[in-house]
Coordinates of C-alpha atoms and ligand atoms in Angstrom, one line a residue:
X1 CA 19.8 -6.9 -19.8
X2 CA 21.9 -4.8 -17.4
X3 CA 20.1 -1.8 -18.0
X4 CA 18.2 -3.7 -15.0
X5 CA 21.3 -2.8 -12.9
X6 CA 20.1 0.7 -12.4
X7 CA 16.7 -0.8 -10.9
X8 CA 18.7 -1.8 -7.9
X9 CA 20.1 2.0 -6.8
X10 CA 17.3 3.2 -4.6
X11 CA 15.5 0.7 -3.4
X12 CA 12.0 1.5 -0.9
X13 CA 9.6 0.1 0.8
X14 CA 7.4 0.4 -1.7
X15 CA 6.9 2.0 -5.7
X16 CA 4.7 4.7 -3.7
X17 CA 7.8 5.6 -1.2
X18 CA 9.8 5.6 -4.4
X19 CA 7.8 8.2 -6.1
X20 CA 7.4 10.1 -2.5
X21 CA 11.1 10.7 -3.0
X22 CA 11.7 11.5 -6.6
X23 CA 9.0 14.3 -5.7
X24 CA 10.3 15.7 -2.3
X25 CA 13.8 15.7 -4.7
X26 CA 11.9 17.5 -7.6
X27 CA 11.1 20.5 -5.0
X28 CA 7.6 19.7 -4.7
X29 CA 5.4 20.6 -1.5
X30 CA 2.7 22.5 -0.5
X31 CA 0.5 24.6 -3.0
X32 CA 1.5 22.7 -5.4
X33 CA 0.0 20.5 -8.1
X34 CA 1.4 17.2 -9.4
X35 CA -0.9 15.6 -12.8
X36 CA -1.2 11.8 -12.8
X37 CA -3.8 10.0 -15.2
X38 CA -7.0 9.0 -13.6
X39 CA -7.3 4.9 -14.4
X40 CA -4.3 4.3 -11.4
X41 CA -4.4 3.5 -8.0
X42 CA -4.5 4.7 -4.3
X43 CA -0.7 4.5 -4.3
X44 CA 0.2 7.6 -6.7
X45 CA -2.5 10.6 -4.9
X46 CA -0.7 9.1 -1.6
X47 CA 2.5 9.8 -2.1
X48 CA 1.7 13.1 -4.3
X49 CA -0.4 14.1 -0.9
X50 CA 2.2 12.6 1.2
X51 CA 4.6 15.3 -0.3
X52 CA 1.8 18.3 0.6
X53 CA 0.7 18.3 -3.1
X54 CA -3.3 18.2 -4.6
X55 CA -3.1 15.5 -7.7
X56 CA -5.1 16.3 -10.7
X57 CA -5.9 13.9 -13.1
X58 CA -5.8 13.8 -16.5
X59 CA -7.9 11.2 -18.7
X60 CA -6.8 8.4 -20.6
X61 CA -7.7 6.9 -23.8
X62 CA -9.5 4.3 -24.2
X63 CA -7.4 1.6 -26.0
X64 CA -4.3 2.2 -24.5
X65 CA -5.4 3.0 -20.8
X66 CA -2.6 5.5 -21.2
X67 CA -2.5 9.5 -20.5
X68 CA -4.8 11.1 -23.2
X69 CA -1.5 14.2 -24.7
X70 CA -5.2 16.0 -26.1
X71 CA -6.8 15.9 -22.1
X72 CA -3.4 17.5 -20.7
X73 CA -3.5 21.4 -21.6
X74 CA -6.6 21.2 -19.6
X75 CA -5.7 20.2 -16.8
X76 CA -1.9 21.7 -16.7
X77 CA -1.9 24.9 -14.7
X78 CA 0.6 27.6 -13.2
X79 CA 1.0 25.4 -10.0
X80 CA 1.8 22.1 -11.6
X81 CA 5.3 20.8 -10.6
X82 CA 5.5 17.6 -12.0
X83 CA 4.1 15.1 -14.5
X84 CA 3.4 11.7 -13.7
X85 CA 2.8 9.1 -16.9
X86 CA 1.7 5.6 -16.4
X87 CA 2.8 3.2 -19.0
X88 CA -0.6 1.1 -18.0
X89 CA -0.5 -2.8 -18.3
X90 CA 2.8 -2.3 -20.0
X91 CA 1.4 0.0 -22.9
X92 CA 4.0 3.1 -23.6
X93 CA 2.5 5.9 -23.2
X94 CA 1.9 8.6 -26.3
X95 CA 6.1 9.7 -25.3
X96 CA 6.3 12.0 -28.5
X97 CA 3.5 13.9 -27.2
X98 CA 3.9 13.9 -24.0
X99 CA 7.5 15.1 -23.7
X100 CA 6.7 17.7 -26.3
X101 CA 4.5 19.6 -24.2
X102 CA 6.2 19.1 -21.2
X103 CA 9.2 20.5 -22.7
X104 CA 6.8 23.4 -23.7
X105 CA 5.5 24.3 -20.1
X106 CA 9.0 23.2 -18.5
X107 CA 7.2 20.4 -16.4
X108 CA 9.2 17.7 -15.1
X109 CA 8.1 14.0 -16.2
X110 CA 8.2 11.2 -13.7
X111 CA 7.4 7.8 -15.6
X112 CA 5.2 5.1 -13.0
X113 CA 6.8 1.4 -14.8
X114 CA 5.4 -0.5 -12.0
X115 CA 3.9 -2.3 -14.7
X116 CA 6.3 -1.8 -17.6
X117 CA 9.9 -2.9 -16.7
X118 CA 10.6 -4.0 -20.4
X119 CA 8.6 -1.9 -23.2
X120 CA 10.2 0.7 -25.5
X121 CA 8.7 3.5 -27.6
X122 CA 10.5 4.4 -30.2
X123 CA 13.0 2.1 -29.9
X124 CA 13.6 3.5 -26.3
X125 CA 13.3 1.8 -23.2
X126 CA 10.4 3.2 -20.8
X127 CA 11.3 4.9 -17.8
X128 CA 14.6 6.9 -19.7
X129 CA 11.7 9.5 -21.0
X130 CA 11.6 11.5 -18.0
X131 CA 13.8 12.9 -15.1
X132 CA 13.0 9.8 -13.0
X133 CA 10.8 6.8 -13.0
X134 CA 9.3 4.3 -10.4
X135 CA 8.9 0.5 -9.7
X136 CA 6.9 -2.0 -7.2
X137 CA 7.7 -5.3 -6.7
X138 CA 5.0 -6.5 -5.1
X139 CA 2.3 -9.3 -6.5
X140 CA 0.7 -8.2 -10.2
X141 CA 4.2 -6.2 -10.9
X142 CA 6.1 -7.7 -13.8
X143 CA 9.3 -9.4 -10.7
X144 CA 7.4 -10.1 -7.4
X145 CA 9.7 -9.6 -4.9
X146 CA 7.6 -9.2 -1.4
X147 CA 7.0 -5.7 -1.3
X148 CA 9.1 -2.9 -2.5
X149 CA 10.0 0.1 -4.8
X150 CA 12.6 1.6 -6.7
X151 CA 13.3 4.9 -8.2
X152 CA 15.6 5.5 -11.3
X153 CA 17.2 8.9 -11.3
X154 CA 18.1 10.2 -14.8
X155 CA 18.9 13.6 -13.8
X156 CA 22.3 14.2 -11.8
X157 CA 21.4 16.4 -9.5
X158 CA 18.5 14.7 -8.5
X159 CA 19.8 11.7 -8.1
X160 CA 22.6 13.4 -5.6
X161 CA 19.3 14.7 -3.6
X162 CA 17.6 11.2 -3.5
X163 CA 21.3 9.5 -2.6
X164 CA 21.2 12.1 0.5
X165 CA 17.8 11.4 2.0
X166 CA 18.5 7.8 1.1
X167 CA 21.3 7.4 3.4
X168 CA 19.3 8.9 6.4
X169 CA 16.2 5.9 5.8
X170 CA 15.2 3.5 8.0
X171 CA 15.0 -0.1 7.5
X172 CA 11.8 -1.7 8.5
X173 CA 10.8 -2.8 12.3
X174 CA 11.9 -6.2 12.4
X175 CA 7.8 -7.3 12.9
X176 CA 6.8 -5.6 10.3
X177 CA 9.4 -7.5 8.1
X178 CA 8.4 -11.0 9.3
X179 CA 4.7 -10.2 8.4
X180 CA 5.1 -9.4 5.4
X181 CA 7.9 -11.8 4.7
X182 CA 5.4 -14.7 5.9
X183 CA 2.5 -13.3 3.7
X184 CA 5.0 -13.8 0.2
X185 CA 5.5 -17.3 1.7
X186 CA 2.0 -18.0 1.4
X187 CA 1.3 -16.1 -1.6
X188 CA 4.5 -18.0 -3.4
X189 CA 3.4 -20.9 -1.6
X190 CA -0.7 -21.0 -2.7
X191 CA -0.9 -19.1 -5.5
X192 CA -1.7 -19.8 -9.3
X193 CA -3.7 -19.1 -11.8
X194 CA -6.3 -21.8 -11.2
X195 CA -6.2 -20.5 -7.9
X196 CA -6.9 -16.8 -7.9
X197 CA -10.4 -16.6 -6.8
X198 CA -9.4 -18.4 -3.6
X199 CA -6.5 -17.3 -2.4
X200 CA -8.1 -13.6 -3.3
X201 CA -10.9 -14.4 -1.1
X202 CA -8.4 -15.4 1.7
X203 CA -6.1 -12.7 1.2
X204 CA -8.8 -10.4 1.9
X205 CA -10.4 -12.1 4.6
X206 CA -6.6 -11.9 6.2
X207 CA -6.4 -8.4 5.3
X208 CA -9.4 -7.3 6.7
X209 CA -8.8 -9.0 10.2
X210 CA -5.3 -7.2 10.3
X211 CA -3.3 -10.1 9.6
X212 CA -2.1 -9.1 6.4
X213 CA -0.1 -6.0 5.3
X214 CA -3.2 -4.2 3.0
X215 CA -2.5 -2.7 -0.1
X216 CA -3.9 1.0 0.6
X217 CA -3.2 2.6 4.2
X218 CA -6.0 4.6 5.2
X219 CA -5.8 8.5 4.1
X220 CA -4.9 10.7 7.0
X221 CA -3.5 14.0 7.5
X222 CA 0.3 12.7 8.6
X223 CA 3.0 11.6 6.7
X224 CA 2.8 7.8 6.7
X225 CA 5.7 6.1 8.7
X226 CA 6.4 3.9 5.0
X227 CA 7.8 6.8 3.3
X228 CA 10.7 6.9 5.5
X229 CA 11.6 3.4 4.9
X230 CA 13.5 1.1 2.8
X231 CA 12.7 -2.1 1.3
X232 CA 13.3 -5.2 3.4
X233 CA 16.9 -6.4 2.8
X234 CA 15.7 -10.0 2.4
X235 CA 13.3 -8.4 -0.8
X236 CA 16.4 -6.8 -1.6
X237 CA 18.0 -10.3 -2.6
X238 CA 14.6 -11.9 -3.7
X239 CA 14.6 -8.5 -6.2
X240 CA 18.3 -9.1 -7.8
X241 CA 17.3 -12.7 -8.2
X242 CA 14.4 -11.7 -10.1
X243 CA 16.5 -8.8 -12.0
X244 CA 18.7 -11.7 -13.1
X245 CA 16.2 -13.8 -14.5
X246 CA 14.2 -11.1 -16.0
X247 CA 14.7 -11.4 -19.5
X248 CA 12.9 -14.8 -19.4
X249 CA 10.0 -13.0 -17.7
X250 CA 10.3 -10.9 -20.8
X251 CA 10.2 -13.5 -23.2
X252 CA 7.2 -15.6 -21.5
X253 CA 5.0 -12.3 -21.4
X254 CA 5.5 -12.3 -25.1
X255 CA 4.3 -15.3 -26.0
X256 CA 1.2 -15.8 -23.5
X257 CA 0.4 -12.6 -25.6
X258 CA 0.8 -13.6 -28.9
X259 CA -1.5 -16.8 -27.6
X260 CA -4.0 -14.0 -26.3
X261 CA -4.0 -11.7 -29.0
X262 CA -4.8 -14.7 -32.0
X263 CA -6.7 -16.9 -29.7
X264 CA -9.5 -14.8 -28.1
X265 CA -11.2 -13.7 -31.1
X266 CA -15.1 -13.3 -29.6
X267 CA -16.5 -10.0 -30.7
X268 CA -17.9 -9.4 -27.6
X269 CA -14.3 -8.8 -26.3
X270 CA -12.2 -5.8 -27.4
X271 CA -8.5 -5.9 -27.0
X272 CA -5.8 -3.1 -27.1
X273 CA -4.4 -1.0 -28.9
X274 CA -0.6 -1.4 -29.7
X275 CA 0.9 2.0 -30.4
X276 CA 3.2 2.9 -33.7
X277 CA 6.4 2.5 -32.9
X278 CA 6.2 0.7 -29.9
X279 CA 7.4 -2.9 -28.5
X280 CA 5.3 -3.8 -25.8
X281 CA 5.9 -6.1 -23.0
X282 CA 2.4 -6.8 -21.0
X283 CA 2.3 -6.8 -17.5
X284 CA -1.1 -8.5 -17.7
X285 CA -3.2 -8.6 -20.5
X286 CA -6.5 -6.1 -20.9
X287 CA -9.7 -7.2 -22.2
X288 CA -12.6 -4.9 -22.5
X289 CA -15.8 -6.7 -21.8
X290 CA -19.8 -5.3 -22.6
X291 CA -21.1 -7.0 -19.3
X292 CA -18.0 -6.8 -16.2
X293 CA -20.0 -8.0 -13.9
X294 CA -21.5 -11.1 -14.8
X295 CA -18.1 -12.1 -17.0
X296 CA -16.1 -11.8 -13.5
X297 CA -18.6 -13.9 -11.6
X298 CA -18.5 -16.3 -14.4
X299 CA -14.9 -16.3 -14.1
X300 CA -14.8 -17.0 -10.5
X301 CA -17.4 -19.8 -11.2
X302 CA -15.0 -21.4 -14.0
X303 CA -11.5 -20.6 -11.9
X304 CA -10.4 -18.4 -14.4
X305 CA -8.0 -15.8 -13.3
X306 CA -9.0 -12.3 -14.2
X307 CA -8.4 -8.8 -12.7
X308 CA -10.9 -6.4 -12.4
X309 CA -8.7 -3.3 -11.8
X310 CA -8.6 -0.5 -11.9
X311 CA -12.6 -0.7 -10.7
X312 CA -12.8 2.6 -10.1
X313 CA -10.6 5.9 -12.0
X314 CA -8.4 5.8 -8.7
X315 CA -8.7 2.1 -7.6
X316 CA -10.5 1.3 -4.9
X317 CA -12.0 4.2 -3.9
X318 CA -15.2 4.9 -4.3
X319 CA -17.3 7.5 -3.7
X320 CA -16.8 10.4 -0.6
X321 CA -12.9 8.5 -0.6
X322 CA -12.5 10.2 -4.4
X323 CA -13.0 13.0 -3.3
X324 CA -10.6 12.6 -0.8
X325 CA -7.9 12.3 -3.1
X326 CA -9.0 15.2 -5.1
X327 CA -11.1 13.0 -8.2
X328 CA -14.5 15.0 -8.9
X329 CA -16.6 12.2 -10.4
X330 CA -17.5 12.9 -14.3
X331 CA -13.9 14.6 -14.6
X332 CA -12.1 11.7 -16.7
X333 CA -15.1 10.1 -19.0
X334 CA -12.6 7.7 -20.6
X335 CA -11.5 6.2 -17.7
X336 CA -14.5 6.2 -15.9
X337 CA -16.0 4.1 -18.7
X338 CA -13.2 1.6 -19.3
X339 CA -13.2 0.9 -14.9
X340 CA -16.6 -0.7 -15.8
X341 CA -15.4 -2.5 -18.8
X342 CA -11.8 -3.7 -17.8
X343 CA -10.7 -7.4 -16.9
X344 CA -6.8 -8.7 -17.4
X345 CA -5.1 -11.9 -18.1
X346 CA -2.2 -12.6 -16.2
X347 CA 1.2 -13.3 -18.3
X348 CA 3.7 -14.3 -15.9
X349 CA 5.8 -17.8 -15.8
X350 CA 3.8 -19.3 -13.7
X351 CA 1.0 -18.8 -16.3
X352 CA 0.9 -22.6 -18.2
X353 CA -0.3 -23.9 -21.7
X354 CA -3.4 -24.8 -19.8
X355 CA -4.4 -21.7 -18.1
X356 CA -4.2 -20.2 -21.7
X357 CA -6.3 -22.4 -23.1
X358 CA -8.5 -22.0 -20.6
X359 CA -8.7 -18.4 -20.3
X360 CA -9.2 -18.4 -24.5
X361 CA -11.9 -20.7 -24.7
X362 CA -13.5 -19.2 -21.1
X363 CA -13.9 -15.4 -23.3
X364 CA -14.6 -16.9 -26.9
X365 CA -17.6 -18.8 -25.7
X366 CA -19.1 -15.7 -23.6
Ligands
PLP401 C1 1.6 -1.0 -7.9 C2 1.5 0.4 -8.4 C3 2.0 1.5 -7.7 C4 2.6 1.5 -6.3 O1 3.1 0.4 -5.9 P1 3.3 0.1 -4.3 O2 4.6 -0.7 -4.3 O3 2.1 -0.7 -3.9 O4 3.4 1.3 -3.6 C5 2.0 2.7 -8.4 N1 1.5 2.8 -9.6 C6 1.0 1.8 -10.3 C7 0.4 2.0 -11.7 C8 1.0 0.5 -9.7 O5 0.4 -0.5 -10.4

């Protein structure tokens, strides 16, 4: 697929830096407002607040975990520069919709595909909807490739405004590099499915001590130093091996699915909704469960992988740290409510006939 080429431009140190850029480039700063959908994570209000902007968030339906187009006239104002539209787990987001008021208000759209590289709506590929979209390569994103970002540019003059401040980035301190270069080691070297539960536990344990590069840097009033960095070079080659090989990521995702979708069929368990007109390409697979808790612990008990994000409308943050980042609990019902009912299947090629199996029995006898 050499659309996949294009993935390779602008490459960062991470999907958040990425999107940091494509909104500097897009003009926005301070006063104003960017909209992102509540059900994401940490990473989008960073870089939104990184750039001097508030994010608002707008809520999401609740069988696609995508951007609810009836939420946004709400929550679109005189101040709102950009629009940011999550194609969550994979799932396009309502495109027809979305672009058409957009277009109305004369919003820019940025598209987040850190977990769609592959879907189309309409017969489109995602991420060619807007002016620019985003990528992450890190573990959980359809190619692993360390850590990392890109941003795809489909506007000309804002892709000569990116290619600007690109040339002026730094690469990462050499440290830095080798720390998180030995953490893929271990995560390539320990992880699979059967696995999960402990090399979670360890990952945390390892983050929490400070060995480990963390997934969310603490909110502070400075610019972080990451959003003037690129991606390590050695990701870099790690990232156009896995571009290379992607369309047999494409093709496994598809039929773990299909295995998913006919095999789980307990009606305690609620699956997605595939929209019209859409091809989707999971990035993991999302279950809706009646009791999270105890299915997770459960889970852990049997070694069956599942994710339990987004926990929390802007993942992890809880509490006074949502407010932080601008979310007044109550605001996004929908995603609120799915957070406590939301677990996902992993689809990637390491994921074998008998994690499937596993993972299919494990929910139909719940
Ligand atoms: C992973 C992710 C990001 C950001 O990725 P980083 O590379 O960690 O900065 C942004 N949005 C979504 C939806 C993601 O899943």
């Amino acid at each position: 697929m050499s659309v996949h080429r294009v993935i390779t431009d602008f490459l960062f140190f991470r999907g958040r830096v990425a999107l940091y850029h494509i909104l500097r480039a897009l003009g926005v700063g301070r006063g104003d407002e960017v909209v992102t959908q509540a059900f994401t994570c940490v990473a989008v209000p960073e870089a939104i607040m990184a750039a001097g902007a508030v994010p608002v968030y707008c809520d999401v339906e609740k069988d696609t975990f995508t951007l609810d187009p009836a939420a946004l006239d709400d929550v679109i104002s005189s101040r709102t520069k950009a629009l940011i539209v999550q194609h969550t787990f994979g799932i396009p987001a309502d495109m027809a919709k979305v672009v058409r008021i957009a277009r109305e208000k004369g919003i820019p759209i940025v598209e987040d595909c850190c977990h769609a590289l592959f879907s189309t709506y309409g017969g489109e590929r995602v991420g060619t909807f807007g002016v620019a979209a985003f990528y992450s390569f890190e573990w959980g994103k359809p190619i692993v490739a360390g850590i990392g970002g890109a941003a795809v540019l489909n506007d000309e003059s804002l892709r000569s405004r990116v290619e600007e401040v690109y040339s002026r980035l730094d690469e990462p301190p050499l440290l830095r590099s080798l720390k998180v270069r030995l953490q893929y080691i271990g995560f390539k070297l320990f992880y699979k499915p059967s696995l999960y539960w402990r090399v979670k536990a360890l990952f945390h344990f390892l983050g929490r001590v400070g060995v480990l590069e963390g997934n969310y840097n603490p909110m502070g009033e400075e610019v972080p130093k990451d959003f003037g960095l690129k991606m390590i070079p050695s990701f870099r080659r790690l990232l156009s091996r896995g571009v290379a090989s992607a369309d047999r990521l494409r093709v496994h995702s598809m039929e773990v699915v299909e295995h998913y979708s006919r095999g789980i069929s307990s009606a305690r368990v609620r699956h997605p909704r595939v929209p019209d007109n859409c091809e989707v390409v999971y990035s993991r697979y999302p279950l809706l469960v009646e009791d999270k808790p105890s299915v997770v612990e459960r889970a852990r008990r049997e070694g069956v992988e599942v994710a339990e994000w987004y926990a929390t409308p802007v993942h992890p943050l809880r509490g006074a740290d949502l407010e932080k980042v601008h979310y007044r609990p109550g605001s996004c019902p929908n995603a609120e409510d799915v957070c406590g009912r939301v677990l996902s299947l992993p689809v990637h090629t390491g994921v074998g006939d008998g994690d499937v199996c596993k993972a299919i029995s494990f929910f139909n006898e719940l």
